[in-house]
CSV table of C-alpha atoms and ligand atoms in Angstrom, one decimal:
chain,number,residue,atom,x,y,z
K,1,UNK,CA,3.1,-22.8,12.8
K,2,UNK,CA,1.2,-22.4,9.5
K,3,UNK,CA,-0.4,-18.9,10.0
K,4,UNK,CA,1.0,-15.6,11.2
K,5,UNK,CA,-0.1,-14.7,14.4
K,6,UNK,CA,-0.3,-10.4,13.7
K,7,UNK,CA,-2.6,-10.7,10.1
K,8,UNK,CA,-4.0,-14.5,10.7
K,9,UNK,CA,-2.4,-14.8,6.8
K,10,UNK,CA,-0.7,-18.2,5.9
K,11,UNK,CA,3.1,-18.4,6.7
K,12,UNK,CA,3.8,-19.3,3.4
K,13,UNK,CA,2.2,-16.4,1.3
K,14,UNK,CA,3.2,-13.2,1.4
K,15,UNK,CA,5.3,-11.2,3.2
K,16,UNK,CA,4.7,-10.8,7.2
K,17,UNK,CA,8.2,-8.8,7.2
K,18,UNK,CA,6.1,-5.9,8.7
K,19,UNK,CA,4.0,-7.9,10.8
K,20,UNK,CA,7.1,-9.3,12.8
K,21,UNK,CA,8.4,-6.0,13.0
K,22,UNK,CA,5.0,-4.7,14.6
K,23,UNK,CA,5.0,-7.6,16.8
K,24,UNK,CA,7.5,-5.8,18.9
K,25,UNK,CA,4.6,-4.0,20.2
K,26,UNK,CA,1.9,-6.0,20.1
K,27,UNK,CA,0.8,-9.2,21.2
K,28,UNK,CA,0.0,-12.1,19.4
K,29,UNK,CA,-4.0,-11.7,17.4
K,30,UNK,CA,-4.4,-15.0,15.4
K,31,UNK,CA,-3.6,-18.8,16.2
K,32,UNK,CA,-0.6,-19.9,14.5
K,33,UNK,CA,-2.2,-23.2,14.7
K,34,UNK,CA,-5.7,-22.5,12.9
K,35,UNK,CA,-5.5,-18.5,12.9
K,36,UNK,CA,-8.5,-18.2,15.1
K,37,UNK,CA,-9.0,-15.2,17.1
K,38,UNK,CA,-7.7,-15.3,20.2
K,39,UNK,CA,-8.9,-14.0,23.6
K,40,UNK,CA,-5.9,-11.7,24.2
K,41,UNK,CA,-5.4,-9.9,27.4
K,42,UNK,CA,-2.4,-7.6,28.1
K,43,UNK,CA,-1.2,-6.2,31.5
K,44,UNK,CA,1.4,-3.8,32.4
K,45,UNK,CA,3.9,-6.2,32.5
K,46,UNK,CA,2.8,-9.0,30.4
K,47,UNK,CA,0.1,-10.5,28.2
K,48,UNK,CA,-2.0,-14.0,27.4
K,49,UNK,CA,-3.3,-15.0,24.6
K,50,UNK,CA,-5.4,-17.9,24.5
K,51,UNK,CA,-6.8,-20.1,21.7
K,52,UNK,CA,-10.9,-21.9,22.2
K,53,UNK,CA,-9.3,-24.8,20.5
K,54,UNK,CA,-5.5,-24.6,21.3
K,55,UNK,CA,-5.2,-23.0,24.6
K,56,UNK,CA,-2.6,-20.6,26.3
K,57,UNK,CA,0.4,-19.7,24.1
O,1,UNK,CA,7.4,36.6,13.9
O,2,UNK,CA,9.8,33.7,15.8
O,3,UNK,CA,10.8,36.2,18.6
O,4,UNK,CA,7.2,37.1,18.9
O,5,UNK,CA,6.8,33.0,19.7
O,6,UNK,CA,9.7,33.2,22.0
O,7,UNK,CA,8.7,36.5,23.8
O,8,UNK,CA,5.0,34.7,23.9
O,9,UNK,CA,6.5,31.8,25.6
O,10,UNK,CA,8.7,33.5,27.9
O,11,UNK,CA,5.4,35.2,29.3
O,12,UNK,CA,4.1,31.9,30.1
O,13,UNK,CA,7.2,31.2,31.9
O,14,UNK,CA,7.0,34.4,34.2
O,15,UNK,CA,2.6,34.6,34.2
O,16,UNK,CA,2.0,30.3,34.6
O,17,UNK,CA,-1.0,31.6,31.8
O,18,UNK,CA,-0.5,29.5,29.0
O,19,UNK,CA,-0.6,30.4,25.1
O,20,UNK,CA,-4.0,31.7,23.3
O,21,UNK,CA,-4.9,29.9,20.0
O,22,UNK,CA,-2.5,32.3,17.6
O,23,UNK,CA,0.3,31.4,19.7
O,24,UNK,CA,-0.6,27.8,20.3
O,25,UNK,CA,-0.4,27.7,15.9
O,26,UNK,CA,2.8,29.6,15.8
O,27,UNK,CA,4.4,26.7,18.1
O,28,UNK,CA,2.8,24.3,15.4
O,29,UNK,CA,3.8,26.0,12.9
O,30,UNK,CA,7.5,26.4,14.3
O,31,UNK,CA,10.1,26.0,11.7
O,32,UNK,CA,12.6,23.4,12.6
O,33,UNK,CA,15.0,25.6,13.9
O,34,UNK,CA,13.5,27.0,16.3
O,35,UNK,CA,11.9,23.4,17.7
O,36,UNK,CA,14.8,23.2,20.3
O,37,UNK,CA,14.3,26.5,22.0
O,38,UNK,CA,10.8,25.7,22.0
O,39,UNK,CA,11.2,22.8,23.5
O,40,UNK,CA,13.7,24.5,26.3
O,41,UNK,CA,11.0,26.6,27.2
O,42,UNK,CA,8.5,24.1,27.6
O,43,UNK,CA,10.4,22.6,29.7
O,44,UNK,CA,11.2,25.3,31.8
O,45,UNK,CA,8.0,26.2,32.3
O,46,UNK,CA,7.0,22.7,33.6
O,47,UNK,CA,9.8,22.9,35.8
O,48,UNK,CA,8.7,25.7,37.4
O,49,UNK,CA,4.8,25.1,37.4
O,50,UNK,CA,4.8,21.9,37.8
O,51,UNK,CA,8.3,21.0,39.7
O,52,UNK,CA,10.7,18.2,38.7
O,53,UNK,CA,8.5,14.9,39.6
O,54,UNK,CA,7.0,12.8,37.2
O,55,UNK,CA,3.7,10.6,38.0
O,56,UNK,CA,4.2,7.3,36.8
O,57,UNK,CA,1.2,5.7,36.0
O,58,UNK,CA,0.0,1.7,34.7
O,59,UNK,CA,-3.2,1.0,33.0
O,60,UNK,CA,-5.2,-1.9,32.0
O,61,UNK,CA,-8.1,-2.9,30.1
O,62,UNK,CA,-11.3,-4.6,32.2
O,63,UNK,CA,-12.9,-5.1,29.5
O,64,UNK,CA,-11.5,-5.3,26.2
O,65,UNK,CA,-13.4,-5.2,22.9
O,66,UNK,CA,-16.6,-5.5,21.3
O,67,UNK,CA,-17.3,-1.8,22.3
O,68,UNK,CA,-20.4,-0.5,19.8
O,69,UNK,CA,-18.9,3.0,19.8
O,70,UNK,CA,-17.4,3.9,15.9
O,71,UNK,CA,-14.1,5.9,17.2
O,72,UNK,CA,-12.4,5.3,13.9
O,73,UNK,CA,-9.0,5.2,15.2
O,74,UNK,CA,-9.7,2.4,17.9
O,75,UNK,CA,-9.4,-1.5,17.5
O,76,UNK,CA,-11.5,-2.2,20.6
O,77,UNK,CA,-14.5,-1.3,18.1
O,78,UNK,CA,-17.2,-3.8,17.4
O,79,UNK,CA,-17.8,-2.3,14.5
O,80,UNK,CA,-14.5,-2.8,12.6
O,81,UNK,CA,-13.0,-6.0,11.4
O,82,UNK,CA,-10.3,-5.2,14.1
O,83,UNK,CA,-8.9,-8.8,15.0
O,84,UNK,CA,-9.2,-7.6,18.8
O,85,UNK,CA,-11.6,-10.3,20.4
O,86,UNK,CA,-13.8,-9.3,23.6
O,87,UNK,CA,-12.8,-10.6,26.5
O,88,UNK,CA,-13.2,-9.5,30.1
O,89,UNK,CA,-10.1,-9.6,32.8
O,90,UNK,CA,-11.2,-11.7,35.9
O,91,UNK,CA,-10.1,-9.9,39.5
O,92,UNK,CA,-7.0,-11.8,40.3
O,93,UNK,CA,-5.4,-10.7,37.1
O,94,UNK,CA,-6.7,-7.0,38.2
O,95,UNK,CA,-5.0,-6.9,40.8
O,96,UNK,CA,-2.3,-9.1,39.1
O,97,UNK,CA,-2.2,-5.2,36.9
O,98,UNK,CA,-1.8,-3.4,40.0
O,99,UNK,CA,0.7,-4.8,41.9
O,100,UNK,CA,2.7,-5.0,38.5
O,101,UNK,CA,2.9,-1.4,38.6
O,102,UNK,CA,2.9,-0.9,42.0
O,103,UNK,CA,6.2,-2.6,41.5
O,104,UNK,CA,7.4,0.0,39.2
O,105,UNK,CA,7.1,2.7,42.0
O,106,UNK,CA,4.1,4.0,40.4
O,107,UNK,CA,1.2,6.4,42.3
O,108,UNK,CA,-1.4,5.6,39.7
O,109,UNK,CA,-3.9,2.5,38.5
O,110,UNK,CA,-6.4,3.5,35.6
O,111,UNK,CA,-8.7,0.6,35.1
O,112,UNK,CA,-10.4,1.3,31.9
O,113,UNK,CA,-13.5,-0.3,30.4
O,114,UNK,CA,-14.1,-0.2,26.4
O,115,UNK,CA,-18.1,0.6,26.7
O,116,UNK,CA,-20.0,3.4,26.0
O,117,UNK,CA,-20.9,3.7,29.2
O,118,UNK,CA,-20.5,1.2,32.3
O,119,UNK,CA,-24.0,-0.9,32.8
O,120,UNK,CA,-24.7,-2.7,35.9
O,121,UNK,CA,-22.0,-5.5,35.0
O,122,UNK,CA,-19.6,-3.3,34.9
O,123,UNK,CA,-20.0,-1.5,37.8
O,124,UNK,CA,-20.3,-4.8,39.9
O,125,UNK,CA,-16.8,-6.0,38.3
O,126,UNK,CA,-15.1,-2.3,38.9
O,127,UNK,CA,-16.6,-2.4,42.4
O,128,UNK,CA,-15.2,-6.0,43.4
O,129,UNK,CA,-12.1,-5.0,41.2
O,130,UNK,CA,-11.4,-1.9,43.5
O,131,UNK,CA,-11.9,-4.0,46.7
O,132,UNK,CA,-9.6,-6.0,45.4
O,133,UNK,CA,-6.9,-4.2,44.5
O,134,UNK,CA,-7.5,-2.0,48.0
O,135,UNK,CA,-7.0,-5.3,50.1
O,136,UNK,CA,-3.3,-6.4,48.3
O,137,UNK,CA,-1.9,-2.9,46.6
O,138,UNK,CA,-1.3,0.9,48.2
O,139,UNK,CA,-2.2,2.6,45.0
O,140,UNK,CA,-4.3,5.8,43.7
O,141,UNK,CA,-7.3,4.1,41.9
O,142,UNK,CA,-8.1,6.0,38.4
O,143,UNK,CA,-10.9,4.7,35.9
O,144,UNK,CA,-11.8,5.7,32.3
O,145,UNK,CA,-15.5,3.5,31.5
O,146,UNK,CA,-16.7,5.9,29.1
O,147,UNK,CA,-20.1,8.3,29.2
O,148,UNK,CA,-21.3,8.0,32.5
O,149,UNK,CA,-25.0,9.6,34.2
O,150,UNK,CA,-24.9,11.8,37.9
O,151,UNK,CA,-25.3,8.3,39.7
O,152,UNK,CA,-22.5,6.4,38.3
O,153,UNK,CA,-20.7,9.4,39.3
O,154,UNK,CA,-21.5,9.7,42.8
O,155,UNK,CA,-20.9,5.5,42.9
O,156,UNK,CA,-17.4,6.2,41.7
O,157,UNK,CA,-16.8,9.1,44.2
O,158,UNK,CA,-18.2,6.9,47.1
O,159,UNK,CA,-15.5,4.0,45.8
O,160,UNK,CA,-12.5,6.3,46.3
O,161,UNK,CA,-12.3,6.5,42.7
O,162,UNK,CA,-9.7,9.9,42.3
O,163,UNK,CA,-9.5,10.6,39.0
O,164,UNK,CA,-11.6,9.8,35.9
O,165,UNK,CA,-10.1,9.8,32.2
O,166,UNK,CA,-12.1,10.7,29.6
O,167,UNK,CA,-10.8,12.0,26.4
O,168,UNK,CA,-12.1,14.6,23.7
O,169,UNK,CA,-9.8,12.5,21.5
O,170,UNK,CA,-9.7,16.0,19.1
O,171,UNK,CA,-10.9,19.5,18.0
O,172,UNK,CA,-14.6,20.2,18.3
O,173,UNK,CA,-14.3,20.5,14.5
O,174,UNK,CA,-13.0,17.2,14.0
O,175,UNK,CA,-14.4,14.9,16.2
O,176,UNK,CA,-17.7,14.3,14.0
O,177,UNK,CA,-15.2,12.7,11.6
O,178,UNK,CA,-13.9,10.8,13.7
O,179,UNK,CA,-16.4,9.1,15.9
O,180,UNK,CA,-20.6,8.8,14.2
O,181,UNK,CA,-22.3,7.1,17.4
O,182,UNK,CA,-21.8,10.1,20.2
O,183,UNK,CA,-20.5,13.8,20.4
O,184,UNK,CA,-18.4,15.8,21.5
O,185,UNK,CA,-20.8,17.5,23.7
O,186,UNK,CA,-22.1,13.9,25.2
O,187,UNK,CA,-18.4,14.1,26.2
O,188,UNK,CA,-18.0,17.2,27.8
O,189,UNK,CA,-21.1,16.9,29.4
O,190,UNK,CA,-19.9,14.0,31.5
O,191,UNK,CA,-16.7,15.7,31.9
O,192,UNK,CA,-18.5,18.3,34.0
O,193,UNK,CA,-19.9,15.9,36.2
O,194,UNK,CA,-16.6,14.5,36.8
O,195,UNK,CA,-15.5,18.3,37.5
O,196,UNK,CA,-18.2,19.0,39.9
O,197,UNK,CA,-17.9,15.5,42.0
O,198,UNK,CA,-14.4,16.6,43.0
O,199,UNK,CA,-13.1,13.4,41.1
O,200,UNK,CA,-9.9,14.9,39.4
O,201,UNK,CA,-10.7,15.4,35.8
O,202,UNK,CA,-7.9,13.8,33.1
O,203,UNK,CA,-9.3,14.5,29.7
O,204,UNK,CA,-6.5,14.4,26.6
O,205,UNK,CA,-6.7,12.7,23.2
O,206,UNK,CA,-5.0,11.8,20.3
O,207,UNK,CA,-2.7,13.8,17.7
O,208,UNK,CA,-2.8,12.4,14.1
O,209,UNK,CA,-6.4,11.5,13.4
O,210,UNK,CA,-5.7,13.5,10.4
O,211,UNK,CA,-7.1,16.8,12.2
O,212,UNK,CA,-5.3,20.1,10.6
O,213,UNK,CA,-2.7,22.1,12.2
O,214,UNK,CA,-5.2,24.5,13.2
O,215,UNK,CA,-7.7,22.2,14.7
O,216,UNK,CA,-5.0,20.9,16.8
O,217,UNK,CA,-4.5,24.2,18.6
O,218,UNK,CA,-8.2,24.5,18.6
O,219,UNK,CA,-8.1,21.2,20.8
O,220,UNK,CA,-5.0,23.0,22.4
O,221,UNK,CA,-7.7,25.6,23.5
O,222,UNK,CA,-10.7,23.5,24.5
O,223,UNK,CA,-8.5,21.6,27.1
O,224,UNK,CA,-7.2,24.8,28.7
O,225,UNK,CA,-11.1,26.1,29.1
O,226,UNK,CA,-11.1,22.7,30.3
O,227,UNK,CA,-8.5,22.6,32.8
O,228,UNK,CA,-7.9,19.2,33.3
O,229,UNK,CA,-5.7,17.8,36.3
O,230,UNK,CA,-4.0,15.4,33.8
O,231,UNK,CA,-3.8,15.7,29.5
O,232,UNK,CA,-2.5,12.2,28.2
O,233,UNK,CA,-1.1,13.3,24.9
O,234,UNK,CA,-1.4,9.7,22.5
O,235,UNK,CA,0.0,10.0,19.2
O,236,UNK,CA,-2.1,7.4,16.6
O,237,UNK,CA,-0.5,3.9,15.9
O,238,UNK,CA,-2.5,3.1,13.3
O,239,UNK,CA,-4.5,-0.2,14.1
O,240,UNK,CA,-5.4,-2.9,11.5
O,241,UNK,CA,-9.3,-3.3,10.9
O,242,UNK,CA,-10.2,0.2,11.4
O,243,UNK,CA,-10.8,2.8,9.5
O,244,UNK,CA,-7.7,5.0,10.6
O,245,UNK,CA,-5.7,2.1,9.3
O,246,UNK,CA,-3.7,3.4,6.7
O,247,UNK,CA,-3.3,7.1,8.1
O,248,UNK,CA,0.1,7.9,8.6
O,249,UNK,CA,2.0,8.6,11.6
O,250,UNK,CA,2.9,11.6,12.8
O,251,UNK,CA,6.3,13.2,11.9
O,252,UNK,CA,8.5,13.1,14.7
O,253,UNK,CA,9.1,16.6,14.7
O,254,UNK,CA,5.6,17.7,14.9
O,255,UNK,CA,4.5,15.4,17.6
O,256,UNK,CA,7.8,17.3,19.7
O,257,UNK,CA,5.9,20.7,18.3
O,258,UNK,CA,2.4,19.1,19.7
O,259,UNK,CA,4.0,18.6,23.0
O,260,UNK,CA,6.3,21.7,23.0
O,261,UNK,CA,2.5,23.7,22.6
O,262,UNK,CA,0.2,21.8,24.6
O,263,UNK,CA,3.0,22.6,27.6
O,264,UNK,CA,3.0,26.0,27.0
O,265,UNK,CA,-1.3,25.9,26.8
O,266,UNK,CA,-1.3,24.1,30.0
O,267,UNK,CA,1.5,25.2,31.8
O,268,UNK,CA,0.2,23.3,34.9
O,269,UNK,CA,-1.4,20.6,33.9
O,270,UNK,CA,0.1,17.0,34.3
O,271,UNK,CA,1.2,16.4,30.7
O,272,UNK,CA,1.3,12.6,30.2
O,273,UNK,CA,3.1,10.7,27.4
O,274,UNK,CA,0.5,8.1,26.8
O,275,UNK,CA,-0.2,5.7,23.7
O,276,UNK,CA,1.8,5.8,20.5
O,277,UNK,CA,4.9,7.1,21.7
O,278,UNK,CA,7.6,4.1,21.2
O,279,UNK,CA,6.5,4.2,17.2
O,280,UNK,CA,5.9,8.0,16.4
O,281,UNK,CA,9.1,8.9,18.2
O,282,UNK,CA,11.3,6.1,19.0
O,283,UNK,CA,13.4,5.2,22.0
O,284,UNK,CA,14.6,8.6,21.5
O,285,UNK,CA,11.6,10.6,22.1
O,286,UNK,CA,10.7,10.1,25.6
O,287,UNK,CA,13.7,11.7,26.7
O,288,UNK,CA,13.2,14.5,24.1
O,289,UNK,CA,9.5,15.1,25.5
O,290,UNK,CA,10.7,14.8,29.3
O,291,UNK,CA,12.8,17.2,28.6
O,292,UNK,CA,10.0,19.5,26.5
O,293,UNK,CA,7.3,19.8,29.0
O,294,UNK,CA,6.4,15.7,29.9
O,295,UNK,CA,5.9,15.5,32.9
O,296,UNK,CA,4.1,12.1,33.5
O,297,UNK,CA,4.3,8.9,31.6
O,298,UNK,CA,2.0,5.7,31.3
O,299,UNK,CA,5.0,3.0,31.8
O,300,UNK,CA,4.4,-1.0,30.8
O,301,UNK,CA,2.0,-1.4,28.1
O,302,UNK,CA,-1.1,-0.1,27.2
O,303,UNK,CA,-4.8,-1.5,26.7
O,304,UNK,CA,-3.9,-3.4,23.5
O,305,UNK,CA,-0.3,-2.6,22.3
O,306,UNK,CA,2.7,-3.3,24.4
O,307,UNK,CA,5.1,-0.5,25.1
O,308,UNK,CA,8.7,-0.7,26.0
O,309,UNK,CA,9.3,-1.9,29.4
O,310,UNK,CA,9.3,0.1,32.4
O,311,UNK,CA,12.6,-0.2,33.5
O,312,UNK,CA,13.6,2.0,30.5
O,313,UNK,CA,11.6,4.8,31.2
O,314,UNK,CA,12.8,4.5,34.9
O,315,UNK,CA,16.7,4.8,34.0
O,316,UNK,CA,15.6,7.2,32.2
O,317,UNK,CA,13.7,9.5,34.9
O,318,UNK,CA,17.2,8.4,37.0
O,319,UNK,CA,19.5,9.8,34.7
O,320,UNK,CA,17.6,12.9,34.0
O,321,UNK,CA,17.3,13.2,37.8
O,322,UNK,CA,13.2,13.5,37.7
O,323,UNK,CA,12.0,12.0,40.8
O,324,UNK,CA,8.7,9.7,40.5
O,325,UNK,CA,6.4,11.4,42.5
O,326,UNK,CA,5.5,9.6,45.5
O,327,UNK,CA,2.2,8.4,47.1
O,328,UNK,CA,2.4,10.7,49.9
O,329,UNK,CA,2.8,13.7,47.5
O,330,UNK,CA,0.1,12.6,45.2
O,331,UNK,CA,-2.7,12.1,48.3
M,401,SF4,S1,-15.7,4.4,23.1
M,401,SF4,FE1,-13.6,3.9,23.7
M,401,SF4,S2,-13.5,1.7,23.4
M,401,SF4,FE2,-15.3,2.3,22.3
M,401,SF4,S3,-14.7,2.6,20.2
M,401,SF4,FE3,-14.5,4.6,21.2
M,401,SF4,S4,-12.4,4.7,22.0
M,401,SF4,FE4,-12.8,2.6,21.4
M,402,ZN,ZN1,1.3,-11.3,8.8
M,403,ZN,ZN1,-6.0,-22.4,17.5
């Protein structure tokens, strides 16, 4: 895991305190892998979010 | 001046009229104190114009994204460097959506569409997408696809489309700076076509765009000339990439005063707790806005965000003894 998945920023620099905390409510944006985009689709009960290059997390 | 709020209210108890615009602002205005009482009247007054059930309702996004509209508040935006990527939903996972909140015990299924207006795709997929669902799910079918012409209307009507959802969003006053690419008139112009098909008419918006407190109860106003079956109240949850970003969210006390006065505007409308909720007013503030003139929620999550899960806000309608409506009641 080398980049956040809410702000796509790298793990290592600065602080995602706020991102994990909004994460609650949101799904995953960015690849943790190579913080592309990702095709994210939510549903009442659920969500995917899927990665060109890494596939479904 | 707060008995005259009070008295005011308590006529909208007895008449089922709601507020006019001075006594929609007093509500808003409402010093803290007197935000319980308010609330207690509200409440009674959906109680007795609306009756104890609650319509439970489950949305989902058809197509997400890339939309070429400029509502500054929205992430779905092409226009913004919101990280929320286009993508459509295929029709298994539609129907995936509506039995997911069929399982919740819920009468309604809004498939919304983040367009301008639906083109011939989008029809085809929303026609398939309603065959679909019809074949696996016993379910009232509700769609929000943006600006649509007198065909598209009649096309939904002859799909057994009920309702249609489309928002103001905000005051007259406001919405030119909120949203460059359309008006509030394009709006309201396909909100009468809605009317007159006999498609139920749900038209709400968003508090917290950084409208005043006046232009709120303006919007108050314009939904009661309205007269909407359904007003989904959303409170913003400011969305990264877009231009509303770094507006604030709504104190919790005045999104209780929004609701306490939109009640008491529309004292018979279905008043639906819709986005923003779980982070304007906590885990707390569903109960406190069932029990100030809520009478409908939107349970799961929404198009983008997640919301808390539905099981909470259905121990929560048990222990407040509000029954989910049923499908019988809501055909
Ligand atoms: S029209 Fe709808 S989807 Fe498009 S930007 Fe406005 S609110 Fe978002
Ligand atoms: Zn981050
Ligand atoms: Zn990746």
């Amino acid at each position: 895991m080398s980049f956040c998945d809410r702000c796509g920023g790298p793990v290592g620099e600065g602080d995602h305190t706020a991102c994990l905390a909004a994460r609650q409510l949101e799904p995953p944006r960015f690849c943790p892998h190579c913080r592309r985009r990702m095709k994210v689709q939510v549903l009442p009960a659920g969500w995917h979010a899927t990665c060109v290059e890494h596939g479904t997390l | 001046m707060s008995e005259r709020i009070m008295a005011a209210a308590e006529r909208v108890l007895e008449t089922g009229v709601g507020l006019d615009e001075a006594g929609v602002l007093a509500v808003l205005r409402a010093p803290d104190e007197q935000l319980t009482p308010l609330l207690e009247v509200a409440h009674r007054v959906r109680m007795r114009w609306c009756g104890p059930e609650v319509e439970v309702e489950g949305i989902v996004s058809l197509k997400t994204g890339g939309c070429p509209e400029d509502c500054h508040f929205c992430s779905q935006s092409g226009l913004f460097a919101s990280p929320v990527r286009a993508v459509w939903l295929d029709i298994p996972s539609l129907v995936e959506a509506a039995k997911q909140t069929a399982a919740t015990g819920a009468t309604e299924f809004c498939i919304v569409a983040a367009v301008r207006g639906p083109d011939a795709r989008l029809m085809a997929q929303l026609r398939d997408g309603v065959a679909a669902i019809r074949e696996a799910v016993d379910i009232n079918i509700a769609a929000s696809l943006g600006m649509l012409t007198q065909e598209q209307v009649d096309e939904l009507v002859a799909l057994g489309v009920h309702r249609y959802n489309h928002n103001l969003e905000t005051a007259r006053s406001h919405f030119p700076l909120v949203v460059s690419t359309h008006t509030w008139d394009e709006r309201w112009d396909t909100l009468r076509m809605v009317r007159e098909s006999g498609m139920e008419v749900c038209c709400g918006g968003i508090l917290g765009l950084g409208e005043t407190v006046e232009q709120r109860a303006e919007f108050a106003i314009q939904l009661q000339e309205l007269d909407p079956h359904e007003v989904p109240l959303n409170f913003l949850n400011p969305r990264p990439g877009t231009p509303l970003a770094e507006q604030p969210v709504l104190a919790p006390k005045d999104a209780l005063r929004a609701i306490a006065a939109f009640r008491l505007a529309l004292p018979r409308t279905i008043l639906r707790y819709a986005g923003g909720r779980e982070i304007t007013l906590g885990d707390l503030g569903t109960r406190e806005g069932l029990l100030g003139g809520v009478n409908a929620v939107i349970v799961g999550n929404y198009l983008t965000t997640l919301g808390r899960p539905a099981t909470a806000d259905l121990e929560l309608l048990a222990d407040l003894k509000m029954p989910v409506k049923a499908l019988s009641a809501a055909l």
